mmCIF file of C-alpha atoms in Angstrom:
data_model
loop_
_atom_site.group_PDB
_atom_site.id
_atom_site.type_symbol
_atom_site.label_atom_id
_atom_site.label_comp_id
_atom_site.label_asym_id
_atom_site.label_seq_id
_atom_site.Cartn_x
_atom_site.Cartn_y
_atom_site.Cartn_z
ATOM 1 C CA ASP K 1 4.001 -4.425 -6.867
ATOM 2 C CA GLY K 2 4.176 -0.636 -6.566
ATOM 3 C CA GLY K 3 1.255 1.418 -7.537
ATOM 4 C CA ILE K 4 -1.797 3.571 -6.843
ATOM 5 C CA THR K 5 -4.973 1.982 -5.842
ATOM 6 C CA GLN K 6 -8.398 3.726 -5.706
ATOM 7 C CA SER K 7 -11.537 2.208 -4.399
ATOM 8 C CA PRO K 8 -14.222 1.467 -5.066
ATOM 9 C CA LYS K 9 -14.168 1.514 -8.851
ATOM 10 C CA TYR K 10 -17.873 2.318 -8.888
ATOM 11 C CA LEU K 11 -19.893 4.264 -6.250
ATOM 12 C CA PHE K 12 -23.458 5.199 -6.389
ATOM 13 C CA ARG K 13 -24.972 7.799 -3.904
ATOM 14 C CA LYS K 14 -28.177 9.643 -3.366
ATOM 15 C CA GLU K 15 -28.188 13.515 -3.422
ATOM 16 C CA GLY K 16 -27.518 15.060 -0.013
ATOM 17 C CA GLN K 17 -24.905 12.244 1.149
ATOM 18 C CA ASN K 18 -21.365 12.749 1.658
ATOM 19 C CA VAL K 19 -19.003 10.034 0.195
ATOM 20 C CA THR K 20 -15.372 9.262 0.701
ATOM 21 C CA LEU K 21 -13.184 7.969 -2.197
ATOM 22 C CA SER K 22 -9.963 6.206 -1.206
ATOM 23 C CA CYS K 23 -6.462 6.779 -2.728
ATOM 24 C CA GLU K 24 -3.547 4.672 -1.514
ATOM 25 C CA GLN K 25 0.126 4.515 -2.832
ATOM 26 C CA ASN K 26 3.030 2.377 -2.047
ATOM 27 C CA LEU K 27 5.552 4.274 -4.337
ATOM 28 C CA ASN K 28 6.948 6.287 -1.566
ATOM 29 C CA HIS K 29 5.749 9.398 -3.377
ATOM 30 C CA ASP K 30 5.365 12.770 -1.303
ATOM 31 C CA ALA K 31 3.055 14.633 -3.573
ATOM 32 C CA MET K 32 -0.514 13.414 -4.124
ATOM 33 C CA TYR K 33 -3.464 14.884 -6.320
ATOM 34 C CA TRP K 34 -7.089 14.630 -6.898
ATOM 35 C CA TYR K 35 -8.587 15.420 -10.393
ATOM 36 C CA ARG K 36 -12.055 15.418 -11.789
ATOM 37 C CA GLN K 37 -12.652 14.282 -15.331
ATOM 38 C CA ASP K 38 -15.915 15.172 -17.296
ATOM 39 C CA PRO K 39 -16.585 14.300 -20.896
ATOM 40 C CA GLY K 40 -14.919 16.803 -23.264
ATOM 41 C CA GLN K 41 -13.040 18.445 -20.680
ATOM 42 C CA GLY K 42 -9.403 18.244 -19.505
ATOM 43 C CA LEU K 43 -8.683 16.958 -16.032
ATOM 44 C CA ARG K 44 -9.341 19.601 -13.389
ATOM 45 C CA LEU K 45 -7.364 19.763 -10.018
ATOM 46 C CA ILE K 46 -9.424 19.490 -6.925
ATOM 47 C CA TYR K 47 -6.923 19.286 -4.114
ATOM 48 C CA TYR K 48 -3.211 18.451 -3.754
ATOM 49 C CA SER K 49 -0.832 17.621 -0.933
ATOM 50 C CA GLN K 50 2.930 17.990 -1.096
ATOM 51 C CA ILE K 51 3.665 16.547 2.434
ATOM 52 C CA VAL K 52 1.864 14.811 5.164
ATOM 53 C CA ASN K 53 -0.607 16.916 7.180
ATOM 54 C CA ASP K 54 -0.634 19.780 4.594
ATOM 55 C CA PHE K 55 -2.759 20.103 1.549
ATOM 56 C CA GLN K 56 -3.866 23.053 -0.829
ATOM 57 C CA LYS K 57 -7.116 23.851 -2.681
ATOM 58 C CA GLY K 58 -6.934 23.224 -6.564
ATOM 59 C CA ASP K 59 -8.927 24.952 -9.228
ATOM 60 C CA ILE K 60 -12.377 23.362 -8.234
ATOM 61 C CA ALA K 61 -12.098 22.562 -4.496
ATOM 62 C CA GLU K 62 -15.656 23.833 -3.537
ATOM 63 C CA GLY K 63 -17.930 21.045 -2.164
ATOM 64 C CA TYR K 64 -14.733 18.699 -1.539
ATOM 65 C CA SER K 65 -12.530 17.969 1.395
ATOM 66 C CA VAL K 66 -9.355 15.871 1.895
ATOM 67 C CA SER K 67 -6.931 14.760 4.512
ATOM 68 C CA ARG K 68 -3.303 13.715 4.545
ATOM 69 C CA GLU K 69 -2.619 11.818 7.733
ATOM 70 C CA LYS K 70 -0.268 9.149 6.237
ATOM 71 C CA LYS K 71 2.179 9.492 3.265
ATOM 72 C CA GLU K 72 0.476 6.662 1.632
ATOM 73 C CA SER K 73 -3.110 7.732 1.852
ATOM 74 C CA PHE K 74 -5.093 10.712 0.428
ATOM 75 C CA PRO K 75 -8.932 10.287 0.696
ATOM 76 C CA LEU K 76 -11.170 12.640 -0.845
ATOM 77 C CA THR K 77 -14.607 13.418 0.516
ATOM 78 C CA VAL K 78 -17.321 14.682 -1.765
ATOM 79 C CA THR K 79 -19.790 16.505 0.215
ATOM 80 C CA SER K 80 -23.500 17.420 -0.352
ATOM 81 C CA ALA K 81 -22.372 20.902 -1.194
ATOM 82 C CA GLN K 82 -20.853 19.715 -4.396
ATOM 83 C CA LYS K 83 -23.525 20.786 -7.050
ATOM 84 C CA ASN K 84 -22.481 18.350 -9.817
ATOM 85 C CA PRO K 85 -20.713 15.375 -8.050
ATOM 86 C CA THR K 86 -21.218 12.806 -10.923
ATOM 87 C CA ALA K 87 -17.841 12.401 -12.643
ATOM 88 C CA PHE K 88 -14.807 10.215 -12.930
ATOM 89 C CA TYR K 89 -12.338 10.858 -10.155
ATOM 90 C CA LEU K 90 -8.623 10.282 -10.597
ATOM 91 C CA CYS K 91 -6.017 10.267 -7.910
ATOM 92 C CA ALA K 92 -2.304 10.886 -8.837
ATOM 93 C CA SER K 93 1.076 10.872 -7.181
ATOM 94 C CA ARG K 94 4.490 12.449 -7.945
ATOM 95 C CA PRO K 95 7.970 11.435 -6.839
ATOM 96 C CA LYS K 96 10.213 14.042 -5.419
ATOM 97 C CA GLY K 97 12.294 15.845 -7.895
ATOM 98 C CA SER K 98 10.100 15.136 -10.865
ATOM 99 C CA TYR K 99 7.194 16.665 -12.508
ATOM 100 C CA GLU K 100 5.650 13.402 -13.800
ATOM 101 C CA GLN K 101 2.484 12.413 -12.140
ATOM 102 C CA TYR K 102 1.228 8.807 -12.190
ATOM 103 C CA PHE K 103 -2.396 7.894 -11.972
ATOM 104 C CA GLY K 104 -4.548 5.393 -10.217
ATOM 105 C CA PRO K 105 -7.313 3.525 -12.113
ATOM 106 C CA GLY K 106 -10.075 6.045 -11.087
ATOM 107 C CA THR K 107 -13.431 5.907 -9.265
ATOM 108 C CA ARG K 108 -16.554 6.591 -11.231
ATOM 109 C CA LEU K 109 -19.185 8.312 -8.834
ATOM 110 C CA THR K 110 -22.867 8.610 -9.747
ATOM 111 C CA VAL K 111 -25.106 10.767 -7.675
ATOM 112 C CA THR K 112 -28.829 10.565 -8.209
ATOM 113 C CA GLU Y 1 -3.588 31.467 -17.437
ATOM 114 C CA ASP Y 2 -1.854 28.244 -18.830
ATOM 115 C CA GLN Y 3 -3.828 26.697 -21.724
ATOM 116 C CA VAL Y 4 -3.641 23.435 -23.650
ATOM 117 C CA THR Y 5 -5.607 22.700 -26.659
ATOM 118 C CA GLN Y 6 -5.526 19.366 -28.362
ATOM 119 C CA SER Y 7 -6.793 18.658 -31.924
ATOM 120 C CA PRO Y 8 -8.474 16.994 -33.410
ATOM 121 C CA GLU Y 9 -10.930 15.891 -30.899
ATOM 122 C CA ALA Y 10 -11.484 12.482 -32.532
ATOM 123 C CA LEU Y 11 -9.328 10.662 -35.274
ATOM 124 C CA ARG Y 12 -10.535 7.594 -37.059
ATOM 125 C CA LEU Y 13 -7.590 5.673 -38.856
ATOM 126 C CA GLN Y 14 -7.469 2.399 -40.909
ATOM 127 C CA GLU Y 15 -4.746 -0.089 -39.680
ATOM 128 C CA GLY Y 16 -1.464 0.983 -41.007
ATOM 129 C CA GLU Y 17 -2.623 4.544 -41.920
ATOM 130 C CA SER Y 18 -0.105 6.874 -40.059
ATOM 131 C CA SER Y 19 -1.103 10.185 -38.567
ATOM 132 C CA SER Y 20 -0.375 12.940 -36.096
ATOM 133 C CA LEU Y 21 -2.107 14.483 -32.985
ATOM 134 C CA ASN Y 22 -1.592 18.038 -31.980
ATOM 135 C CA CYS Y 23 -1.129 19.717 -28.764
ATOM 136 C CA SER Y 24 -0.690 23.519 -28.603
ATOM 137 C CA TYR Y 25 0.103 25.294 -25.496
ATOM 138 C CA THR Y 26 0.699 28.593 -23.694
ATOM 139 C CA VAL Y 27 2.355 28.391 -20.317
ATOM 140 C CA SER Y 28 4.236 30.588 -18.047
ATOM 141 C CA GLY Y 29 7.675 28.752 -17.545
ATOM 142 C CA LEU Y 30 7.518 25.419 -19.180
ATOM 143 C CA ARG Y 31 8.783 22.646 -16.832
ATOM 144 C CA GLY Y 32 7.718 19.689 -19.016
ATOM 145 C CA LEU Y 33 5.257 18.426 -21.357
ATOM 146 C CA PHE Y 34 3.596 15.109 -20.937
ATOM 147 C CA TRP Y 35 1.611 12.608 -23.049
ATOM 148 C CA TYR Y 36 -0.605 9.972 -21.541
ATOM 149 C CA ARG Y 37 -2.724 7.327 -22.880
ATOM 150 C CA GLN Y 38 -6.048 6.619 -21.490
ATOM 151 C CA ASP Y 39 -8.334 3.676 -22.179
ATOM 152 C CA PRO Y 40 -12.094 3.845 -21.484
ATOM 153 C CA GLY Y 41 -12.988 3.653 -17.767
ATOM 154 C CA LYS Y 42 -9.228 3.528 -16.721
ATOM 155 C CA GLY Y 43 -6.743 6.083 -15.478
ATOM 156 C CA PRO Y 44 -4.225 7.703 -17.620
ATOM 157 C CA GLU Y 45 -1.024 5.820 -18.427
ATOM 158 C CA PHE Y 46 2.222 7.800 -18.717
ATOM 159 C CA LEU Y 47 3.935 7.735 -22.204
ATOM 160 C CA PHE Y 48 6.442 10.460 -22.496
ATOM 161 C CA THR Y 49 7.981 13.628 -20.966
ATOM 162 C CA LEU Y 50 9.446 16.402 -23.125
ATOM 163 C CA TYR Y 51 11.480 19.200 -21.548
ATOM 164 C CA SER Y 52 12.814 21.527 -24.395
ATOM 165 C CA ALA Y 53 12.126 22.346 -27.882
ATOM 166 C CA GLY Y 54 13.600 20.039 -30.400
ATOM 167 C CA GLU Y 55 13.414 17.030 -28.132
ATOM 168 C CA GLU Y 56 11.867 13.850 -29.387
ATOM 169 C CA LYS Y 57 10.899 10.527 -27.631
ATOM 170 C CA GLU Y 58 10.017 7.334 -29.162
ATOM 171 C CA LYS Y 59 8.018 4.254 -27.801
ATOM 172 C CA GLU Y 60 7.127 1.473 -30.321
ATOM 173 C CA ARG Y 61 4.642 3.178 -32.977
ATOM 174 C CA LEU Y 62 4.551 6.445 -31.078
ATOM 175 C CA LYS Y 63 6.934 9.363 -31.377
ATOM 176 C CA ALA Y 64 6.495 12.567 -29.498
ATOM 177 C CA THR Y 65 8.082 16.034 -30.659
ATOM 178 C CA LEU Y 66 8.182 19.395 -29.023
ATOM 179 C CA THR Y 67 8.431 23.002 -30.308
ATOM 180 C CA LYS Y 68 8.192 26.306 -28.376
ATOM 181 C CA LYS Y 69 4.447 26.383 -29.018
ATOM 182 C CA GLU Y 70 3.210 22.787 -29.706
ATOM 183 C CA SER Y 71 3.787 19.139 -29.542
ATOM 184 C CA PHE Y 72 2.950 16.419 -31.735
ATOM 185 C CA LEU Y 73 2.290 12.731 -31.242
ATOM 186 C CA HIS Y 74 2.826 10.774 -34.275
ATOM 187 C CA ILE Y 75 1.401 7.264 -34.661
ATOM 188 C CA THR Y 76 3.303 5.291 -37.421
ATOM 189 C CA ALA Y 77 1.371 2.271 -38.899
ATOM 190 C CA PRO Y 78 -1.125 1.976 -36.105
ATOM 191 C CA LYS Y 79 -2.752 -1.224 -35.017
ATOM 192 C CA PRO Y 80 -6.274 -1.701 -33.386
ATOM 193 C CA GLU Y 81 -4.719 -1.777 -30.037
ATOM 194 C CA ASP Y 82 -3.428 1.798 -30.382
ATOM 195 C CA SER Y 83 -7.094 3.009 -29.979
ATOM 196 C CA ALA Y 84 -7.248 5.165 -27.020
ATOM 197 C CA THR Y 85 -7.597 8.658 -25.856
ATOM 198 C CA TYR Y 86 -4.344 10.449 -25.810
ATOM 199 C CA LEU Y 87 -3.899 13.227 -23.346
ATOM 200 C CA CYS Y 88 -1.357 16.091 -23.312
ATOM 201 C CA ALA Y 89 -0.361 18.079 -20.185
ATOM 202 C CA VAL Y 90 1.921 20.870 -19.621
ATOM 203 C CA GLN Y 91 3.621 21.848 -16.299
ATOM 204 C CA GLY Y 92 4.049 25.576 -15.814
ATOM 205 C CA ASP Y 93 5.455 27.426 -12.918
ATOM 206 C CA TYR Y 94 2.506 26.475 -10.782
ATOM 207 C CA LYS Y 95 0.505 23.567 -11.879
ATOM 208 C CA LEU Y 96 -0.067 20.825 -14.444
ATOM 209 C CA SER Y 97 -2.742 21.746 -17.080
ATOM 210 C CA PHE Y 98 -4.366 19.263 -19.327
ATOM 211 C CA GLY Y 99 -5.886 19.231 -22.729
ATOM 212 C CA ALA Y 100 -9.358 17.519 -23.422
ATOM 213 C CA GLY Y 101 -7.574 14.721 -25.348
ATOM 214 C CA THR Y 102 -7.733 13.116 -28.805
ATOM 215 C CA THR Y 103 -9.696 9.915 -29.114
ATOM 216 C CA VAL Y 104 -7.996 7.629 -31.702
ATOM 217 C CA THR Y 105 -9.987 4.699 -33.184
ATOM 218 C CA VAL Y 106 -7.873 2.196 -35.391
ATOM 219 C CA ARG Y 107 -10.076 -0.091 -37.592
ATOM 220 C CA ALA Y 108 -8.740 -3.368 -38.772
#
């Protein structure tokens, strides 16, 4: 069964702690993306990767970091430098030759 | 800068009451316009891709249309299971830009 998985579904952290969100896909897609969703706003791009071992900053990369060591995996670390980390985080992937992005189920991060 | 504006923000419908959602956009070089459905607490689910003005796509009670400045998502005779937030996104030369969405509630 092909798809995108994100884990965990819910994550709770204290301020000052780094946290890593997992994103895995078995669709054989080259490009992967991380978005943040806040109430009343459109999805905002954090980071994206078009190929293994390469990634670029999106519109709101400050306080976040990523890695792309394998085609299937694109983990996102939310660092203590991110001022407002509480949000719904969405991972997406895109097949080569298409602009259509397909999303995972999301991770809701709450930082107190 | 690419911009996507969706209206209305929220729409409450009676079952069977048809209506339309609007997505207006400005983009440098439209590569595609996408509609997604998002249920609460879940990731967006892909619905349609439109590439050029005049194009239309249909799926069950949903029909998407595209002009040079906007797209409409028509919901015909909606059912309660059509309740969701509908997101519009446009792919320009450099990136995919999203609207804030329209939340549709269909009452039985």
